[in-house]
């Protein structure tokens, strides 16, 4: 079991560029989510999905898009990167919303 | 809306003592509450979940309590070791419905000195 994998580990973008952060899990979990973590702010929920084809917004969804075409994959798209999106991004999955979440290793994104 | 308050100041404890971390929430009592550990540069790792009808939960040297009157959960590490040094996060649903989003506190950094 690889658990939750995220790519890339590090990324530097220029303002206005777009990119996709990849997330995959091999535990057949229905619930997947994306968080960003900034110093002193804790983890903030960006988007989440309760199953293939179903996504919803979290606390800070602006500037990000998601889709869930398969149970395994949950990519996060930055449409037009801004310096305010400089952060560490974590993907997580769980059997259901109320179960323990398994986190990926994170992607450290810098937008200049 | 529901908010979580964790002590943002680091907690420094002598090895062998019991470390106690606090998680306070502001509104209605959640159906459950979770605790995670996060090491620098890594994703959080789940430790314990306690439900609203449980007063206490234990796992090895870890103990979690849930006091709905005080709107508080306490996380205890007994016989603390330097390897327990990390940031500890609590998480709970933002609402009472089963569709509520999970929100996290900002975490408390724990440092165990030998």
PDB file of C-alpha atoms in Angstrom:
ATOM      1  CA  UNK A   1       0.000   0.000   0.000  1.00  0.00           C
ATOM      2  CA  UNK A   2       1.481   3.327  -1.056  1.00  0.00           C
ATOM      3  CA  UNK A   3      -1.185   5.207   0.930  1.00  0.00           C
ATOM      4  CA  UNK A   4      -1.665   8.799  -0.264  1.00  0.00           C
ATOM      5  CA  UNK A   5       0.850  10.075  -2.793  1.00  0.00           C
ATOM      6  CA  UNK A   6       1.314  13.653  -3.961  1.00  0.00           C
ATOM      7  CA  UNK A   7       3.344  15.115  -6.778  1.00  0.00           C
ATOM      8  CA  UNK A   8       5.320  17.253  -7.118  1.00  0.00           C
ATOM      9  CA  UNK A   9       7.036  17.694  -3.738  1.00  0.00           C
ATOM     10  CA  UNK A  10       8.186  21.217  -4.567  1.00  0.00           C
ATOM     11  CA  UNK A  11       7.085  23.716  -7.203  1.00  0.00           C
ATOM     12  CA  UNK A  12       7.890  27.319  -8.032  1.00  0.00           C
ATOM     13  CA  UNK A  13       5.447  29.223 -10.235  1.00  0.00           C
ATOM     14  CA  UNK A  14       5.322  32.703 -11.605  1.00  0.00           C
ATOM     15  CA  UNK A  15       2.233  34.825 -11.012  1.00  0.00           C
ATOM     16  CA  UNK A  16      -0.440  33.974 -13.545  1.00  0.00           C
ATOM     17  CA  UNK A  17       0.805  30.481 -14.376  1.00  0.00           C
ATOM     18  CA  UNK A  18      -1.462  27.485 -13.921  1.00  0.00           C
ATOM     19  CA  UNK A  19      -0.642  24.033 -12.705  1.00  0.00           C
ATOM     20  CA  UNK A  20      -2.138  20.844 -11.327  1.00  0.00           C
ATOM     21  CA  UNK A  21      -1.162  19.218  -8.047  1.00  0.00           C
ATOM     22  CA  UNK A  22      -1.652  15.487  -8.232  1.00  0.00           C
ATOM     23  CA  UNK A  23      -3.057  13.296  -5.463  1.00  0.00           C
ATOM     24  CA  UNK A  24      -3.707   9.565  -5.539  1.00  0.00           C
ATOM     25  CA  UNK A  25      -4.679   6.968  -2.960  1.00  0.00           C
ATOM     26  CA  UNK A  26      -4.793   3.183  -3.175  1.00  0.00           C
ATOM     27  CA  UNK A  27      -6.975   2.462  -0.134  1.00  0.00           C
ATOM     28  CA  UNK A  28     -10.315   2.662  -1.957  1.00  0.00           C
ATOM     29  CA  UNK A  29     -11.343   5.613   0.190  1.00  0.00           C
ATOM     30  CA  UNK A  30     -14.460   7.521  -0.815  1.00  0.00           C
ATOM     31  CA  UNK A  31     -13.633  10.784   0.970  1.00  0.00           C
ATOM     32  CA  UNK A  32     -10.733  12.911  -0.270  1.00  0.00           C
ATOM     33  CA  UNK A  33      -9.789  16.466   0.539  1.00  0.00           C
ATOM     34  CA  UNK A  34      -7.258  19.196  -0.138  1.00  0.00           C
ATOM     35  CA  UNK A  35      -5.853  21.464   2.562  1.00  0.00           C
ATOM     36  CA  UNK A  36      -3.409  24.308   2.605  1.00  0.00           C
ATOM     37  CA  UNK A  37      -1.218  24.988   5.606  1.00  0.00           C
ATOM     38  CA  UNK A  38       0.246  28.391   6.335  1.00  0.00           C
ATOM     39  CA  UNK A  39       2.323  29.371   9.385  1.00  0.00           C
ATOM     40  CA  UNK A  40       0.070  29.985  12.390  1.00  0.00           C
ATOM     41  CA  UNK A  41      -3.081  29.207  10.396  1.00  0.00           C
ATOM     42  CA  UNK A  42      -3.366  25.469  10.753  1.00  0.00           C
ATOM     43  CA  UNK A  43      -4.900  23.381   7.989  1.00  0.00           C
ATOM     44  CA  UNK A  44      -7.616  25.038   5.937  1.00  0.00           C
ATOM     45  CA  UNK A  45      -9.917  22.998   3.740  1.00  0.00           C
ATOM     46  CA  UNK A  46      -9.884  23.994   0.059  1.00  0.00           C
ATOM     47  CA  UNK A  47     -12.116  21.406  -1.644  1.00  0.00           C
ATOM     48  CA  UNK A  48     -13.310  17.933  -0.840  1.00  0.00           C
ATOM     49  CA  UNK A  49     -15.011  14.984  -2.469  1.00  0.00           C
ATOM     50  CA  UNK A  50     -17.294  12.321  -1.009  1.00  0.00           C
ATOM     51  CA  UNK A  51     -16.954  10.029  -4.012  1.00  0.00           C
ATOM     52  CA  UNK A  52     -16.206   9.877  -7.729  1.00  0.00           C
ATOM     53  CA  UNK A  53     -18.057  12.621  -9.554  1.00  0.00           C
ATOM     54  CA  UNK A  54     -18.947  14.558  -6.382  1.00  0.00           C
ATOM     55  CA  UNK A  55     -16.961  17.557  -5.153  1.00  0.00           C
ATOM     56  CA  UNK A  56     -17.714  20.498  -2.898  1.00  0.00           C
ATOM     57  CA  UNK A  57     -16.061  23.660  -1.629  1.00  0.00           C
ATOM     58  CA  UNK A  58     -14.249  24.009   1.653  1.00  0.00           C
ATOM     59  CA  UNK A  59     -13.284  27.136   3.589  1.00  0.00           C
ATOM     60  CA  UNK A  60     -10.902  28.664   1.019  1.00  0.00           C
ATOM     61  CA  UNK A  61     -11.902  27.481  -2.499  1.00  0.00           C
ATOM     62  CA  UNK A  62     -11.240  30.635  -4.512  1.00  0.00           C
ATOM     63  CA  UNK A  63      -8.550  30.232  -7.166  1.00  0.00           C
ATOM     64  CA  UNK A  64      -8.686  26.440  -7.124  1.00  0.00           C
ATOM     65  CA  UNK A  65     -10.591  23.800  -9.085  1.00  0.00           C
ATOM     66  CA  UNK A  66     -10.965  20.082  -8.469  1.00  0.00           C
ATOM     67  CA  UNK A  67     -12.508  17.101 -10.188  1.00  0.00           C
ATOM     68  CA  UNK A  68     -12.919  13.470  -9.178  1.00  0.00           C
ATOM     69  CA  UNK A  69     -13.293  11.175 -12.159  1.00  0.00           C
ATOM     70  CA  UNK A  70     -12.034   8.077 -10.326  1.00  0.00           C
ATOM     71  CA  UNK A  71     -12.010   6.908  -6.716  1.00  0.00           C
ATOM     72  CA  UNK A  72      -8.201   6.953  -6.680  1.00  0.00           C
ATOM     73  CA  UNK A  73      -7.341  10.412  -8.027  1.00  0.00           C
ATOM     74  CA  UNK A  74      -8.191  13.901  -6.843  1.00  0.00           C
ATOM     75  CA  UNK A  75      -6.147  16.591  -8.641  1.00  0.00           C
ATOM     76  CA  UNK A  76      -6.115  20.218  -7.540  1.00  0.00           C
ATOM     77  CA  UNK A  77      -5.801  22.881 -10.242  1.00  0.00           C
ATOM     78  CA  UNK A  78      -4.497  26.374  -9.705  1.00  0.00           C
ATOM     79  CA  UNK A  79      -6.072  28.453 -12.437  1.00  0.00           C
ATOM     80  CA  UNK A  80      -3.892  31.571 -12.311  1.00  0.00           C
ATOM     81  CA  UNK A  81      -1.322  31.432  -9.534  1.00  0.00           C
ATOM     82  CA  UNK A  82      -1.007  34.358  -7.117  1.00  0.00           C
ATOM     83  CA  UNK A  83       1.614  34.993  -4.397  1.00  0.00           C
ATOM     84  CA  UNK A  84      -1.157  34.491  -1.809  1.00  0.00           C
ATOM     85  CA  UNK A  85      -1.266  30.838  -2.890  1.00  0.00           C
ATOM     86  CA  UNK A  86       2.281  30.257  -1.645  1.00  0.00           C
ATOM     87  CA  UNK A  87       1.721  27.503   0.885  1.00  0.00           C
ATOM     88  CA  UNK A  88       2.121  23.835   1.685  1.00  0.00           C
ATOM     89  CA  UNK A  89      -0.664  21.737   0.206  1.00  0.00           C
ATOM     90  CA  UNK A  90      -1.805  18.455   1.694  1.00  0.00           C
ATOM     91  CA  UNK A  91      -4.117  15.884   0.199  1.00  0.00           C
ATOM     92  CA  UNK A  92      -5.932  13.479   2.521  1.00  0.00           C
ATOM     93  CA  UNK A  93      -8.272  10.533   2.190  1.00  0.00           C
ATOM     94  CA  UNK A  94     -10.524   8.578   4.508  1.00  0.00           C
ATOM     95  CA  UNK A  95     -13.097   5.806   4.379  1.00  0.00           C
ATOM     96  CA  UNK A  96     -15.797   8.344   5.195  1.00  0.00           C
ATOM     97  CA  UNK A  97     -16.044  11.933   6.409  1.00  0.00           C
ATOM     98  CA  UNK A  98     -16.006  10.995  10.085  1.00  0.00           C
ATOM     99  CA  UNK A  99     -13.149   8.505   9.896  1.00  0.00           C
ATOM    100  CA  UNK A 100      -9.445   9.142  10.420  1.00  0.00           C
ATOM    101  CA  UNK A 101      -7.802  10.920   7.519  1.00  0.00           C
ATOM    102  CA  UNK A 102      -4.591   9.708   5.893  1.00  0.00           C
ATOM    103  CA  UNK A 103      -2.425  12.552   4.651  1.00  0.00           C
ATOM    104  CA  UNK A 104       0.040  12.707   1.815  1.00  0.00           C
ATOM    105  CA  UNK A 105       3.576  14.106   2.242  1.00  0.00           C
ATOM    106  CA  UNK A 106       2.593  17.547   0.945  1.00  0.00           C
ATOM    107  CA  UNK A 107       3.559  19.859  -1.918  1.00  0.00           C
ATOM    108  CA  UNK A 108       5.472  23.022  -1.088  1.00  0.00           C
ATOM    109  CA  UNK A 109       4.398  25.696  -3.579  1.00  0.00           C
ATOM    110  CA  UNK A 110       6.015  29.086  -4.019  1.00  0.00           C
ATOM    111  CA  UNK A 111       4.465  31.705  -6.300  1.00  0.00           C
ATOM    112  CA  UNK A 112       6.731  34.614  -7.219  1.00  0.00           C
TER     113      UNK A 112
ATOM    114  CA  UNK B   1     -19.460  29.341  12.926  1.00  0.00           C
ATOM    115  CA  UNK B   2     -17.521  26.755  14.837  1.00  0.00           C
ATOM    116  CA  UNK B   3     -13.955  27.747  15.750  1.00  0.00           C
ATOM    117  CA  UNK B   4     -11.150  25.770  17.345  1.00  0.00           C
ATOM    118  CA  UNK B   5      -8.679  27.247  19.793  1.00  0.00           C
ATOM    119  CA  UNK B   6      -5.412  25.532  20.563  1.00  0.00           C
ATOM    120  CA  UNK B   7      -2.618  27.101  22.557  1.00  0.00           C
ATOM    121  CA  UNK B   8      -0.347  28.658  19.964  1.00  0.00           C
ATOM    122  CA  UNK B   9       2.530  28.907  22.417  1.00  0.00           C
ATOM    123  CA  UNK B  10       4.925  25.992  22.448  1.00  0.00           C
ATOM    124  CA  UNK B  11       4.755  23.635  25.402  1.00  0.00           C
ATOM    125  CA  UNK B  12       8.092  22.594  26.905  1.00  0.00           C
ATOM    126  CA  UNK B  13       8.067  19.535  29.158  1.00  0.00           C
ATOM    127  CA  UNK B  14      10.737  17.577  30.974  1.00  0.00           C
ATOM    128  CA  UNK B  15      11.128  13.991  29.802  1.00  0.00           C
ATOM    129  CA  UNK B  16       9.107  11.570  31.911  1.00  0.00           C
ATOM    130  CA  UNK B  17       6.435  14.115  32.842  1.00  0.00           C
ATOM    131  CA  UNK B  18       2.877  14.167  31.525  1.00  0.00           C
ATOM    132  CA  UNK B  19       2.193  16.619  28.728  1.00  0.00           C
ATOM    133  CA  UNK B  20      -1.337  18.031  28.523  1.00  0.00           C
ATOM    134  CA  UNK B  21      -2.584  19.858  25.439  1.00  0.00           C
ATOM    135  CA  UNK B  22      -5.893  21.695  25.154  1.00  0.00           C
ATOM    136  CA  UNK B  23      -8.416  21.989  22.354  1.00  0.00           C
ATOM    137  CA  UNK B  24     -11.339  24.357  22.917  1.00  0.00           C
ATOM    138  CA  UNK B  25     -14.240  24.851  20.545  1.00  0.00           C
ATOM    139  CA  UNK B  26     -16.592  27.776  20.507  1.00  0.00           C
ATOM    140  CA  UNK B  27     -20.090  26.639  19.600  1.00  0.00           C
ATOM    141  CA  UNK B  28     -22.112  23.432  19.755  1.00  0.00           C
ATOM    142  CA  UNK B  29     -20.444  20.208  20.789  1.00  0.00           C
ATOM    143  CA  UNK B  30     -19.341  18.110  17.827  1.00  0.00           C
ATOM    144  CA  UNK B  31     -20.284  14.482  17.331  1.00  0.00           C
ATOM    145  CA  UNK B  32     -16.597  13.559  17.564  1.00  0.00           C
ATOM    146  CA  UNK B  33     -13.155  15.070  17.826  1.00  0.00           C
ATOM    147  CA  UNK B  34      -9.854  13.853  16.423  1.00  0.00           C
ATOM    148  CA  UNK B  35      -6.219  14.382  17.375  1.00  0.00           C
ATOM    149  CA  UNK B  36      -3.316  14.294  14.923  1.00  0.00           C
ATOM    150  CA  UNK B  37       0.442  14.533  15.224  1.00  0.00           C
ATOM    151  CA  UNK B  38       2.523  16.465  12.687  1.00  0.00           C
ATOM    152  CA  UNK B  39       6.297  16.357  12.394  1.00  0.00           C
ATOM    153  CA  UNK B  40       8.177  19.150  10.554  1.00  0.00           C
ATOM    154  CA  UNK B  41       7.947  18.795   6.782  1.00  0.00           C
ATOM    155  CA  UNK B  42       5.436  15.936   6.924  1.00  0.00           C
ATOM    156  CA  UNK B  43       1.702  15.426   6.746  1.00  0.00           C
ATOM    157  CA  UNK B  44      -0.397  14.965   9.892  1.00  0.00           C
ATOM    158  CA  UNK B  45      -0.810  11.457  11.275  1.00  0.00           C
ATOM    159  CA  UNK B  46      -4.024  10.368  13.003  1.00  0.00           C
ATOM    160  CA  UNK B  47      -3.731   9.456  16.684  1.00  0.00           C
ATOM    161  CA  UNK B  48      -7.126   9.187  18.361  1.00  0.00           C
ATOM    162  CA  UNK B  49     -10.819   9.849  17.820  1.00  0.00           C
ATOM    163  CA  UNK B  50     -13.260  10.422  20.682  1.00  0.00           C
ATOM    164  CA  UNK B  51     -17.025  10.564  20.256  1.00  0.00           C
ATOM    165  CA  UNK B  52     -19.423  12.840  22.123  1.00  0.00           C
ATOM    166  CA  UNK B  53     -20.751  10.003  24.269  1.00  0.00           C
ATOM    167  CA  UNK B  54     -17.241   9.008  25.386  1.00  0.00           C
ATOM    168  CA  UNK B  55     -15.635  10.785  28.291  1.00  0.00           C
ATOM    169  CA  UNK B  56     -12.185   9.301  27.791  1.00  0.00           C
ATOM    170  CA  UNK B  57     -10.178   7.298  25.255  1.00  0.00           C
ATOM    171  CA  UNK B  58      -6.764   5.703  25.703  1.00  0.00           C
ATOM    172  CA  UNK B  59      -4.102   4.315  23.415  1.00  0.00           C
ATOM    173  CA  UNK B  60      -0.820   3.238  24.972  1.00  0.00           C
ATOM    174  CA  UNK B  61       0.640   6.404  26.601  1.00  0.00           C
ATOM    175  CA  UNK B  62      -2.000   8.660  25.046  1.00  0.00           C
ATOM    176  CA  UNK B  63      -5.257   9.710  26.657  1.00  0.00           C
ATOM    177  CA  UNK B  64      -7.960  12.009  25.316  1.00  0.00           C
ATOM    178  CA  UNK B  65     -10.867  13.438  27.258  1.00  0.00           C
ATOM    179  CA  UNK B  66     -13.954  15.199  25.963  1.00  0.00           C
ATOM    180  CA  UNK B  67     -15.902  17.596  28.198  1.00  0.00           C
ATOM    181  CA  UNK B  68     -18.969  18.930  26.398  1.00  0.00           C
ATOM    182  CA  UNK B  69     -19.818  21.224  29.328  1.00  0.00           C
ATOM    183  CA  UNK B  70     -16.480  22.995  29.106  1.00  0.00           C
ATOM    184  CA  UNK B  71     -16.415  22.668  25.287  1.00  0.00           C
ATOM    185  CA  UNK B  72     -12.962  21.221  25.607  1.00  0.00           C
ATOM    186  CA  UNK B  73     -10.826  18.212  24.810  1.00  0.00           C
ATOM    187  CA  UNK B  74      -7.596  17.461  26.626  1.00  0.00           C
ATOM    188  CA  UNK B  75      -4.809  15.364  25.111  1.00  0.00           C
ATOM    189  CA  UNK B  76      -2.368  13.753  27.538  1.00  0.00           C
ATOM    190  CA  UNK B  77       0.939  12.036  26.870  1.00  0.00           C
ATOM    191  CA  UNK B  78       2.188  10.208  29.938  1.00  0.00           C
ATOM    192  CA  UNK B  79       5.864   9.327  30.531  1.00  0.00           C
ATOM    193  CA  UNK B  80       6.771  11.751  27.746  1.00  0.00           C
ATOM    194  CA  UNK B  81       9.854  11.128  25.616  1.00  0.00           C
ATOM    195  CA  UNK B  82      11.892  13.404  23.321  1.00  0.00           C
ATOM    196  CA  UNK B  83      10.444  11.409  20.389  1.00  0.00           C
ATOM    197  CA  UNK B  84       7.012  12.809  21.330  1.00  0.00           C
ATOM    198  CA  UNK B  85       8.195  16.293  20.284  1.00  0.00           C
ATOM    199  CA  UNK B  86       5.923  17.416  17.440  1.00  0.00           C
ATOM    200  CA  UNK B  87       2.946  19.636  16.705  1.00  0.00           C
ATOM    201  CA  UNK B  88      -0.409  18.236  17.787  1.00  0.00           C
ATOM    202  CA  UNK B  89      -3.591  19.223  15.975  1.00  0.00           C
ATOM    203  CA  UNK B  90      -7.198  18.711  16.919  1.00  0.00           C
ATOM    204  CA  UNK B  91      -9.937  18.446  14.326  1.00  0.00           C
ATOM    205  CA  UNK B  92     -13.714  18.306  14.457  1.00  0.00           C
ATOM    206  CA  UNK B  93     -16.732  18.714  12.176  1.00  0.00           C
ATOM    207  CA  UNK B  94     -17.791  22.304  11.604  1.00  0.00           C
ATOM    208  CA  UNK B  95     -21.435  21.408  12.103  1.00  0.00           C
ATOM    209  CA  UNK B  96     -23.560  18.693  13.611  1.00  0.00           C
ATOM    210  CA  UNK B  97     -24.881  17.204  10.399  1.00  0.00           C
ATOM    211  CA  UNK B  98     -23.137  14.246   8.831  1.00  0.00           C
ATOM    212  CA  UNK B  99     -22.335  16.486   5.850  1.00  0.00           C
ATOM    213  CA  UNK B 100     -20.276  18.942   7.885  1.00  0.00           C
ATOM    214  CA  UNK B 101     -16.752  19.799   6.832  1.00  0.00           C
ATOM    215  CA  UNK B 102     -13.804  18.906   9.032  1.00  0.00           C
ATOM    216  CA  UNK B 103     -11.891  21.855  10.465  1.00  0.00           C
ATOM    217  CA  UNK B 104      -8.488  21.831  12.155  1.00  0.00           C
ATOM    218  CA  UNK B 105      -6.981  23.884  14.919  1.00  0.00           C
ATOM    219  CA  UNK B 106      -3.667  25.619  14.321  1.00  0.00           C
ATOM    220  CA  UNK B 107      -1.898  23.124  16.568  1.00  0.00           C
ATOM    221  CA  UNK B 108       0.301  23.220  19.643  1.00  0.00           C
ATOM    222  CA  UNK B 109       4.020  22.565  19.363  1.00  0.00           C
ATOM    223  CA  UNK B 110       5.254  20.208  22.056  1.00  0.00           C
ATOM    224  CA  UNK B 111       8.932  19.962  22.958  1.00  0.00           C
ATOM    225  CA  UNK B 112      10.189  17.287  25.362  1.00  0.00           C
ATOM    226  CA  UNK B 113      13.617  17.985  26.775  1.00  0.00           C
ATOM    227  CA  UNK B 114      15.846  15.137  28.012  1.00  0.00           C
TER     228      UNK B 114
END
